[in-house]
PDB file of C-alpha atoms and ligand atoms in Angstrom:
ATOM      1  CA  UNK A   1       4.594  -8.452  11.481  1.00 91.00           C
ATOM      2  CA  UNK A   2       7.482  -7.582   9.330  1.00 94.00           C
ATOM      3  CA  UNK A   3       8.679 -10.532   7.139  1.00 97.00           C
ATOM      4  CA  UNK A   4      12.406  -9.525   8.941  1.00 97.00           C
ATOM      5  CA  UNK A   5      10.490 -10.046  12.287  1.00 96.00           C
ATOM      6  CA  UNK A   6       9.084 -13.341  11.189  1.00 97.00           C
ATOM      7  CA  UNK A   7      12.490 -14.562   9.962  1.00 98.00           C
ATOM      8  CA  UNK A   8      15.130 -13.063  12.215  1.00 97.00           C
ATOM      9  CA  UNK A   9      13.076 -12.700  15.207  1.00 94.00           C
ATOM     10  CA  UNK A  10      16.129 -13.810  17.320  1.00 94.00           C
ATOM     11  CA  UNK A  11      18.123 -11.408  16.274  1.00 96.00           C
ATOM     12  CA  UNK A  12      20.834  -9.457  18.517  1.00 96.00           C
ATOM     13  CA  UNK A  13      18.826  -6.002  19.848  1.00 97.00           C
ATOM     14  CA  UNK A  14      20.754  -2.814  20.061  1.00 97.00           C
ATOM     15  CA  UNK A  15      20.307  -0.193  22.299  1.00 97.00           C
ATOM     16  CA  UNK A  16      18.310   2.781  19.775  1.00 97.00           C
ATOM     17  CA  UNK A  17      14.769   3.845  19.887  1.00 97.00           C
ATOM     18  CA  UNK A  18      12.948   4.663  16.882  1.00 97.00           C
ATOM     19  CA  UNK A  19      11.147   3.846  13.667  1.00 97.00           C
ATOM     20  CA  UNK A  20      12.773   1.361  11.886  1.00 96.00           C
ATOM     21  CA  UNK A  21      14.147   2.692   8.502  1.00 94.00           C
ATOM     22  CA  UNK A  22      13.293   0.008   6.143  1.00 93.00           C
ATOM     23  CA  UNK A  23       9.816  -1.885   8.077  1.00 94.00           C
ATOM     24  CA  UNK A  24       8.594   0.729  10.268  1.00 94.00           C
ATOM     25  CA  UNK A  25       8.809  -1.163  12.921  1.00 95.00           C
ATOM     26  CA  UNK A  26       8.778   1.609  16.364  1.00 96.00           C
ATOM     27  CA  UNK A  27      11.353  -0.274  18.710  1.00 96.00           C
ATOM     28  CA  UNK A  28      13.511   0.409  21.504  1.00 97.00           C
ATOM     29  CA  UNK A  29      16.047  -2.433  20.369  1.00 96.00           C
ATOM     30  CA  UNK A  30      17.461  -0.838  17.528  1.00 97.00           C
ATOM     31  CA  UNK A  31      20.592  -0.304  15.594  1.00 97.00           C
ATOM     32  CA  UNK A  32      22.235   2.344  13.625  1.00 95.00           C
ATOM     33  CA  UNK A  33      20.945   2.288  10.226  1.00 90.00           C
ATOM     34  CA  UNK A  34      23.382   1.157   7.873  1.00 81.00           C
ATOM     35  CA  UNK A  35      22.248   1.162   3.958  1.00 79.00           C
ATOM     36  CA  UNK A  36      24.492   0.774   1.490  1.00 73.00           C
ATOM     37  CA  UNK A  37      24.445   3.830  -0.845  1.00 70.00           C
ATOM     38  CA  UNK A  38      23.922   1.211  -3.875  1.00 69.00           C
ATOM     39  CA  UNK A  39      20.403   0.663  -2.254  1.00 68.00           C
ATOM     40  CA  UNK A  40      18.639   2.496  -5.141  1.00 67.00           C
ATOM     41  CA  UNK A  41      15.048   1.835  -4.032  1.00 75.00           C
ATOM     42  CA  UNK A  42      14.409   4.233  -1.313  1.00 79.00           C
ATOM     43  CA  UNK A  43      10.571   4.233  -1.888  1.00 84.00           C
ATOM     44  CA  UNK A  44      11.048   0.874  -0.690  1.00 87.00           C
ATOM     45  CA  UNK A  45      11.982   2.040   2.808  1.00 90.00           C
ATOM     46  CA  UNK A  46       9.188   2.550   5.112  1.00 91.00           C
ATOM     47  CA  UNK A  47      11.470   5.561   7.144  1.00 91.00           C
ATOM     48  CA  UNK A  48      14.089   6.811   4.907  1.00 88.00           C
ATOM     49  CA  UNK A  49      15.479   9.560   7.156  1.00 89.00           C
ATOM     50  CA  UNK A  50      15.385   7.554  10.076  1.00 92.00           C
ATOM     51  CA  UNK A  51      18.517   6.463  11.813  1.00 93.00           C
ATOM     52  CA  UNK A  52      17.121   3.847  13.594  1.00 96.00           C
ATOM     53  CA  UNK A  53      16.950   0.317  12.132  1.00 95.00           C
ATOM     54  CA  UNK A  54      15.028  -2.814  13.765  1.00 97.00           C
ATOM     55  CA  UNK A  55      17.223  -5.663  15.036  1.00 97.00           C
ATOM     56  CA  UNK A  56      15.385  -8.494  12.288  1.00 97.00           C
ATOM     57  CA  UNK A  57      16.011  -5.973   9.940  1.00 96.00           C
ATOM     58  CA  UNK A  58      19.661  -5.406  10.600  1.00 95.00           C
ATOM     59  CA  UNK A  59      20.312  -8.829  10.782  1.00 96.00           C
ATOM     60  CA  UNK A  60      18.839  -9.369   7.700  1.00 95.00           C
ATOM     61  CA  UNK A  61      20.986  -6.342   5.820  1.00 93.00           C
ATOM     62  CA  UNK A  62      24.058  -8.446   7.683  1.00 93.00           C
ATOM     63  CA  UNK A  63      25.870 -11.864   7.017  1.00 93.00           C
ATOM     64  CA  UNK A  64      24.479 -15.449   7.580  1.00 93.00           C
ATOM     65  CA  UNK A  65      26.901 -17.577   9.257  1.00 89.00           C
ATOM     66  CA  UNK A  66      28.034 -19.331   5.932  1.00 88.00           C
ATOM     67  CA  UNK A  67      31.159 -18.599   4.565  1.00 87.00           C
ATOM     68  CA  UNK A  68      31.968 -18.664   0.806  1.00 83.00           C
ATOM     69  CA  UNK A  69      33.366 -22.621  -0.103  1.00 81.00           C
ATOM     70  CA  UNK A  70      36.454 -20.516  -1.969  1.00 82.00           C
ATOM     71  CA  UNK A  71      39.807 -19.720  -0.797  1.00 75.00           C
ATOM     72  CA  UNK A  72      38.619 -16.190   0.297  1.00 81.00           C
ATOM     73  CA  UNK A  73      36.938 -18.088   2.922  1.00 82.00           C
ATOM     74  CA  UNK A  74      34.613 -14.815   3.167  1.00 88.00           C
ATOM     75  CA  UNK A  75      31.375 -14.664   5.140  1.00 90.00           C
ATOM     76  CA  UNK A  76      28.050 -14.939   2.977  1.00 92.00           C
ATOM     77  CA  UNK A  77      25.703 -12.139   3.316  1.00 94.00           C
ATOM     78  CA  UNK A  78      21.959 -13.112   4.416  1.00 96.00           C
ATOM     79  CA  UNK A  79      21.043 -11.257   0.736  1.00 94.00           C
ATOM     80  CA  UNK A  80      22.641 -14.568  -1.116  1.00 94.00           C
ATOM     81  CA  UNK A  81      19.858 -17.066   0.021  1.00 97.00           C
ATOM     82  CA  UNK A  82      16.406 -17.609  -0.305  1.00 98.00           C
ATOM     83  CA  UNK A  83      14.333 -17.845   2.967  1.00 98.00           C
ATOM     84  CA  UNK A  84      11.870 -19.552   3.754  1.00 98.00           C
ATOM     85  CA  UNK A  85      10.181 -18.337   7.580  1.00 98.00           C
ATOM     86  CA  UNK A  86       7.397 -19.637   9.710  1.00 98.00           C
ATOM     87  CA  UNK A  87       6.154 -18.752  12.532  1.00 97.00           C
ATOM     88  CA  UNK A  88       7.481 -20.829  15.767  1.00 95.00           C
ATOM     89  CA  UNK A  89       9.771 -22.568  13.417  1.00 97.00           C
ATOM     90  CA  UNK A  90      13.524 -22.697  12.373  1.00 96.00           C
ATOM     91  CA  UNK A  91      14.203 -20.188   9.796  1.00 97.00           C
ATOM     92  CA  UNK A  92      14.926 -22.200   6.218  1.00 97.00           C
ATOM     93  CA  UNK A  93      17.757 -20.630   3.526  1.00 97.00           C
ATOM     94  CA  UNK A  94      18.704 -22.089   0.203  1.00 97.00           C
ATOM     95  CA  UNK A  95      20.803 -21.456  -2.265  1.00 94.00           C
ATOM     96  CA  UNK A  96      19.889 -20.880  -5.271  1.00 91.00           C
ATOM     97  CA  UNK A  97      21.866 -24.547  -6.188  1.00 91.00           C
ATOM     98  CA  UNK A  98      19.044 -25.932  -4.232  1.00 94.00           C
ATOM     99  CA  UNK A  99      16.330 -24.861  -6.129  1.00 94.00           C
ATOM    100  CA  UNK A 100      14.286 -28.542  -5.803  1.00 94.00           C
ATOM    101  CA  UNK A 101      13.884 -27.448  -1.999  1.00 96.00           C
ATOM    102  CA  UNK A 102      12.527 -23.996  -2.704  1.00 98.00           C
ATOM    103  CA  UNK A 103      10.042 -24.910  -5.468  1.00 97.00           C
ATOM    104  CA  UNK A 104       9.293 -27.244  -2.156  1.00 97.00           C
ATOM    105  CA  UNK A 105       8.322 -24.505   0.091  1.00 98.00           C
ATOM    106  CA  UNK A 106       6.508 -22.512  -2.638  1.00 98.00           C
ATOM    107  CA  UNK A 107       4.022 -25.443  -3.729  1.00 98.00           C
ATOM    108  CA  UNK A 108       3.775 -26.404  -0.080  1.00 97.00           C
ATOM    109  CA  UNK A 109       2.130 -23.436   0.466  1.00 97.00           C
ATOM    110  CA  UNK A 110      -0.469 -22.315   2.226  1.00 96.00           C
ATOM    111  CA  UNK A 111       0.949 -23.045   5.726  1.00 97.00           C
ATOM    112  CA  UNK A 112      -1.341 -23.704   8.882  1.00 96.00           C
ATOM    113  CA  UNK A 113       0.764 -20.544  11.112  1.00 97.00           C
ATOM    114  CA  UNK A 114       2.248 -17.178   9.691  1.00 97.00           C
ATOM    115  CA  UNK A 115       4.827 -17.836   6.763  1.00 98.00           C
ATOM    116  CA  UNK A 116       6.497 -15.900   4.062  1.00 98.00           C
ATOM    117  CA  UNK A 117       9.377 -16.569   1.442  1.00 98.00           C
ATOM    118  CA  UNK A 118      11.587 -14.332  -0.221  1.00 98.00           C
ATOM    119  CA  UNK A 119      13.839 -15.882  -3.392  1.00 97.00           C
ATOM    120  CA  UNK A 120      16.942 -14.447  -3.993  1.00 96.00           C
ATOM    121  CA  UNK A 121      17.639 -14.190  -7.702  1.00 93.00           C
ATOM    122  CA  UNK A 122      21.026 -11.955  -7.816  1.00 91.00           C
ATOM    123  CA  UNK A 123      22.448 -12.160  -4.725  1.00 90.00           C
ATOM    124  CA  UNK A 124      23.436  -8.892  -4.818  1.00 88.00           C
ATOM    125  CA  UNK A 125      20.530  -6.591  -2.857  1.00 85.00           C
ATOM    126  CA  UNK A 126      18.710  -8.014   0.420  1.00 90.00           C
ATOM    127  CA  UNK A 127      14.706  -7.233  -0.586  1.00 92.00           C
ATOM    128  CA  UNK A 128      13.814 -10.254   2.043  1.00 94.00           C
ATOM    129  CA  UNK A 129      12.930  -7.111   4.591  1.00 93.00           C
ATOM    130  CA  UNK A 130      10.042  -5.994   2.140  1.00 94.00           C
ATOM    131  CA  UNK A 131       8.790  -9.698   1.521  1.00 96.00           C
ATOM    132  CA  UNK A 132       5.098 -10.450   2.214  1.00 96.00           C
ATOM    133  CA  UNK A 133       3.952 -11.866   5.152  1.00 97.00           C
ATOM    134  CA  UNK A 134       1.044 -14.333   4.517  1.00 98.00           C
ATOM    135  CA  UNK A 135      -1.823 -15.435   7.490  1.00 97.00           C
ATOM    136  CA  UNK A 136      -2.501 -18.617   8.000  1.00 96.00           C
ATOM    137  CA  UNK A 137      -4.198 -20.945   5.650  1.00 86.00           C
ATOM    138  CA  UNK A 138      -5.178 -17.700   3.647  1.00 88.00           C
ATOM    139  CA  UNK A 139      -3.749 -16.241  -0.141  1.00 94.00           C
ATOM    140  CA  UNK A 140      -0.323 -16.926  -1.023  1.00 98.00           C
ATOM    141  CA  UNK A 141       2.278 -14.426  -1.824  1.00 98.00           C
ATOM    142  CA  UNK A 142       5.823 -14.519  -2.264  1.00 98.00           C
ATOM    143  CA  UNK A 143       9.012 -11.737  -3.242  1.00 97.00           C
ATOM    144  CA  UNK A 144      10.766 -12.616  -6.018  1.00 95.00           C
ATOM    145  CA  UNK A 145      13.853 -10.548  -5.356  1.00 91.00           C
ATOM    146  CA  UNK A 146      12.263  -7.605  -6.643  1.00 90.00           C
ATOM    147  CA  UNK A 147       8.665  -9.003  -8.151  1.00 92.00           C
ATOM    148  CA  UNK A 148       5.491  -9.826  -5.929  1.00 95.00           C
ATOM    149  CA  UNK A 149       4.208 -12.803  -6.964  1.00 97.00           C
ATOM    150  CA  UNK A 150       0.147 -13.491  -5.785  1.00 97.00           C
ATOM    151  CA  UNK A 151       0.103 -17.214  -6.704  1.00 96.00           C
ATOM    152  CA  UNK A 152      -2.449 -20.361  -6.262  1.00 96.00           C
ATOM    153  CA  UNK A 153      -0.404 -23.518  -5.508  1.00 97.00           C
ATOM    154  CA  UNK A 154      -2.193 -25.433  -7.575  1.00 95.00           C
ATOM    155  CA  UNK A 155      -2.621 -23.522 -10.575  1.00 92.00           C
ATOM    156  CA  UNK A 156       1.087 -22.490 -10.463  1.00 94.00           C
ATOM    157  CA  UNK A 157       2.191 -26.300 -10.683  1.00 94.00           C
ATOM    158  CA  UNK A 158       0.059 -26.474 -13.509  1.00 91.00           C
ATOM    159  CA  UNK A 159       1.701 -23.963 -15.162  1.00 89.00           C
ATOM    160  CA  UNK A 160       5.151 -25.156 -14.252  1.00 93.00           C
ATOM    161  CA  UNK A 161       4.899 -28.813 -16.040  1.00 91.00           C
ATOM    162  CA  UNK A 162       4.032 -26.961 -19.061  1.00 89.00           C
ATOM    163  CA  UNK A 163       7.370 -24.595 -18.744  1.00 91.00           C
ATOM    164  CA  UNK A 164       9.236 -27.621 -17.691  1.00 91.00           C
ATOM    165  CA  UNK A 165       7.877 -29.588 -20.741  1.00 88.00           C
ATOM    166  CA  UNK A 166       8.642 -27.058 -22.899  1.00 89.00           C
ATOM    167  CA  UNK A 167      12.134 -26.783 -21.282  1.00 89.00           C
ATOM    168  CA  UNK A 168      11.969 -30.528 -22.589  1.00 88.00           C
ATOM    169  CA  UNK A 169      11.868 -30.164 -26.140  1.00 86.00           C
ATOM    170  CA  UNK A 170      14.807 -27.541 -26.304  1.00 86.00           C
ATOM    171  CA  UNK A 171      12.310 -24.323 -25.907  1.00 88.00           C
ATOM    172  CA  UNK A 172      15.074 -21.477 -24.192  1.00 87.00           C
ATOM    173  CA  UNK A 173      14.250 -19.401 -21.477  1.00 87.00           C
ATOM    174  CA  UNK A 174      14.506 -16.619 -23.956  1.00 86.00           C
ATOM    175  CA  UNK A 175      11.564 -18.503 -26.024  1.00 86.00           C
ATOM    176  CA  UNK A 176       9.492 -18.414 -22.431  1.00 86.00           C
ATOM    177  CA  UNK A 177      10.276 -15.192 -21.167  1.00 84.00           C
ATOM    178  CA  UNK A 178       8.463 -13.687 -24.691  1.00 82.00           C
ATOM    179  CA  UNK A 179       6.254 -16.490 -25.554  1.00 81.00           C
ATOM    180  CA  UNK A 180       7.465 -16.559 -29.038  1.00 82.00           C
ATOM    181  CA  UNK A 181       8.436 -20.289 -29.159  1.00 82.00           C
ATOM    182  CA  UNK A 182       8.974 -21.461 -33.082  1.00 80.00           C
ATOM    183  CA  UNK A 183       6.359 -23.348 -34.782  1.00 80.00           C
ATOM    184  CA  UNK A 184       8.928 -25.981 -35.357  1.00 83.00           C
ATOM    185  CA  UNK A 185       9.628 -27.204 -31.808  1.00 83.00           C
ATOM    186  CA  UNK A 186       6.063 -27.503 -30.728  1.00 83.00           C
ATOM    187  CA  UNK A 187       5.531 -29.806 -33.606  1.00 86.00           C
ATOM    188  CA  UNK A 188       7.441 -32.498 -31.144  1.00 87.00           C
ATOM    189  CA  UNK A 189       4.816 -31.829 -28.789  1.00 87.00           C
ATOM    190  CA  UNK A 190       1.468 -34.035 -28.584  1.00 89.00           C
ATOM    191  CA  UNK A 191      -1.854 -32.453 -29.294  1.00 89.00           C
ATOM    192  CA  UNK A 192      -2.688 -32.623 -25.806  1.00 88.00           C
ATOM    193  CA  UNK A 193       0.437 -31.165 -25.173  1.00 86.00           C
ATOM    194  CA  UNK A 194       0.393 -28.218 -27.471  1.00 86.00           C
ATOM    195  CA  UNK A 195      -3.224 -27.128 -26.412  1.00 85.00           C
ATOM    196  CA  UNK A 196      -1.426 -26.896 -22.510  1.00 83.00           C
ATOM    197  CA  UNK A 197       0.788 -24.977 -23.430  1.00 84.00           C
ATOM    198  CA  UNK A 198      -1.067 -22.358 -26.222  1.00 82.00           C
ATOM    199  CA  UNK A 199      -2.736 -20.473 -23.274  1.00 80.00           C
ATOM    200  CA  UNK A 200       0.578 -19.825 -21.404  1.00 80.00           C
ATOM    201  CA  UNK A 201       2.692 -18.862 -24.423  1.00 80.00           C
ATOM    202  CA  UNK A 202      -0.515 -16.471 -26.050  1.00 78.00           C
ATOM    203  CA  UNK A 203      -0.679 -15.095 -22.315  1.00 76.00           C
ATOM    204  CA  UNK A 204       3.270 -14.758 -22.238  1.00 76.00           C
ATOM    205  CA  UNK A 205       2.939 -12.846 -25.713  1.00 76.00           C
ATOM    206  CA  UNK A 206       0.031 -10.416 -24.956  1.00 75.00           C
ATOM    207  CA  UNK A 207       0.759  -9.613 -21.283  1.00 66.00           C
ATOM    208  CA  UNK A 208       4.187  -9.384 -21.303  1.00 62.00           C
ATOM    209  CA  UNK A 209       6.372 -11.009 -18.544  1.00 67.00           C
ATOM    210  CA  UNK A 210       3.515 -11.949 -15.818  1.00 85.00           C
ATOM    211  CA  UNK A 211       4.475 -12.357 -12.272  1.00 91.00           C
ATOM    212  CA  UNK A 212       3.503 -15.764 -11.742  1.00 91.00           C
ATOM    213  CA  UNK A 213       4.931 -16.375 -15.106  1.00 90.00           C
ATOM    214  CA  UNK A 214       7.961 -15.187 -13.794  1.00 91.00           C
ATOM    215  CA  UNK A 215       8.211 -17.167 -10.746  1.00 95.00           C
ATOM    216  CA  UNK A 216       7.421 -20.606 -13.078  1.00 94.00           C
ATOM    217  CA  UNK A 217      10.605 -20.143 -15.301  1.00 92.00           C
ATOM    218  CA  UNK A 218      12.512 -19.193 -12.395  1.00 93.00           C
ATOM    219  CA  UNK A 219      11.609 -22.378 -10.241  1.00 95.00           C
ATOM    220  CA  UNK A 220      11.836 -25.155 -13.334  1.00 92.00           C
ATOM    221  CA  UNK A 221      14.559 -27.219 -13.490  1.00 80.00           C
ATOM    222  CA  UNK A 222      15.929 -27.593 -16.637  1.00 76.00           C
ATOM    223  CA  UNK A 223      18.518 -30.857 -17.731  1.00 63.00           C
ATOM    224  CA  UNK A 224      21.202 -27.949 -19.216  1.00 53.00           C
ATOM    225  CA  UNK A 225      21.127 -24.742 -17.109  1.00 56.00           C
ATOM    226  CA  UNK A 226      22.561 -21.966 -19.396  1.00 49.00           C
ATOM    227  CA  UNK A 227      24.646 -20.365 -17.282  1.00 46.00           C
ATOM    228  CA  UNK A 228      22.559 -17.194 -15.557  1.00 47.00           C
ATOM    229  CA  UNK A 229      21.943 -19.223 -12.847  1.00 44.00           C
ATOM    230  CA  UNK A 230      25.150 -19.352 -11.679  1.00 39.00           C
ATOM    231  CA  UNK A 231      24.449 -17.338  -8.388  1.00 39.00           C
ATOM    232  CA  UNK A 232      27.407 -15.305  -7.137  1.00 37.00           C
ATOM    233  CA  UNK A 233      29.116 -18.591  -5.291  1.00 35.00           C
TER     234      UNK A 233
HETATM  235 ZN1   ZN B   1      12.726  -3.291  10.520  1.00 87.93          ZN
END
């Protein structure tokens, strides 16, 4: 099962047999396939030629029924929130304002039914149809907008009180994103403190930008967000 499938699996059919351009899907419910010529990824579709699009997969492409809170009143694409799908239960979006109640669903994890979640980072390109799709009880996976992320619950939260202490002492997201943090500020840290956090930032600065790395920075709250996490609303 598709991620779309698990999230939009009420979604309004059409009338179009075929294989579904972006999951593969073969239905009889489908609708015309309409990708935006800015979708750049085309590996990414599991059907590229195919004119046929799956109804989950359409509805995910298509707008939530949010509108934007300004003036313009306009309606709020799907592609703006993170999701958050189980099986047999209500399908859960977020903003990315509400960031406590995503890191929520990602620590909660595993779940005891099918479940995926797909974090929107820009706003700006719908990857939810290409999120993972995780079994019961089993490994965890996630979509980062465009990053799969093969996490541990425990292990990640781990990792995330050491980002968010870091974030503490006035360490950037810059600092965490190389690992390059300056002698100087980890001198405010206890020793306890600084041998947490020397694994993570010698990982950070060997292996590059790691996944689960990644998804830690993205998910910590910090007391002064700098401004790229303004979302598009
Ligand atoms: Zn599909």
């Amino acid at each position: 099962m598709s991620f779309a499938r698990l999230a939009f699996h009420d979604a309004k059919p059409g009338a179009l047999s075929g294989t579904c351009a972006l999951c593969g899907a073969t239905v009889t419910d489908g609708h015309p396939t309409a990708i935006s010529d800015n979708f750049v990824e085309v590996d990414l579709l599991a059907s590229p030629r195919s004119a046929v699009t799956c109804s989950p997969c359409t509805a995910a492409l298509g707008n939530s029924p949010h509108v934007s809170p300004r003036a313009s009143a306009r309606p709020l694409g799907w592609r703006m929130f993170s999701l958050f799908a189980r099986d047999g239960l209500p399908l859960e979006h977020a903003s990315k304002a509400e960031k406590p109640r995503i890191r929520g669903w990602v620590l909660g994890a595993p779940y005891p039914e099918r479940w995926g979640i797909h974090i929107a980072d820009s706003g700006k390109k719908q990857r939810a149809p290409f999120a993972p799709v995780n079994a019961p009880s089993g490994r965890c996976a996630l979509q980062l907008e465009t990053v799969r992320v093969e996490y541990e619950p425990a292990a990640l939260r781990v990792h995330l009180d050491v980002v968010e202490r870091l974030y503490a002492i006035g360490v950037s997201k810059a600092e965490l994103e190389t690992g390059t943090v300056s002698v100087g500020r980890l001198r405010k840290l206890s020793a306890p403190e600084i041998r947490a956090a020397r694994p993570l930032l010698h990982a950070v600065r060997c292996q590059s930008y790691t996944p689960i790395h990644a998804l830690a920075v993205w998910l910590a709250q910090r007391e002064n967000e700098d401004g790229d996490d303004d979302g598009d609303e």
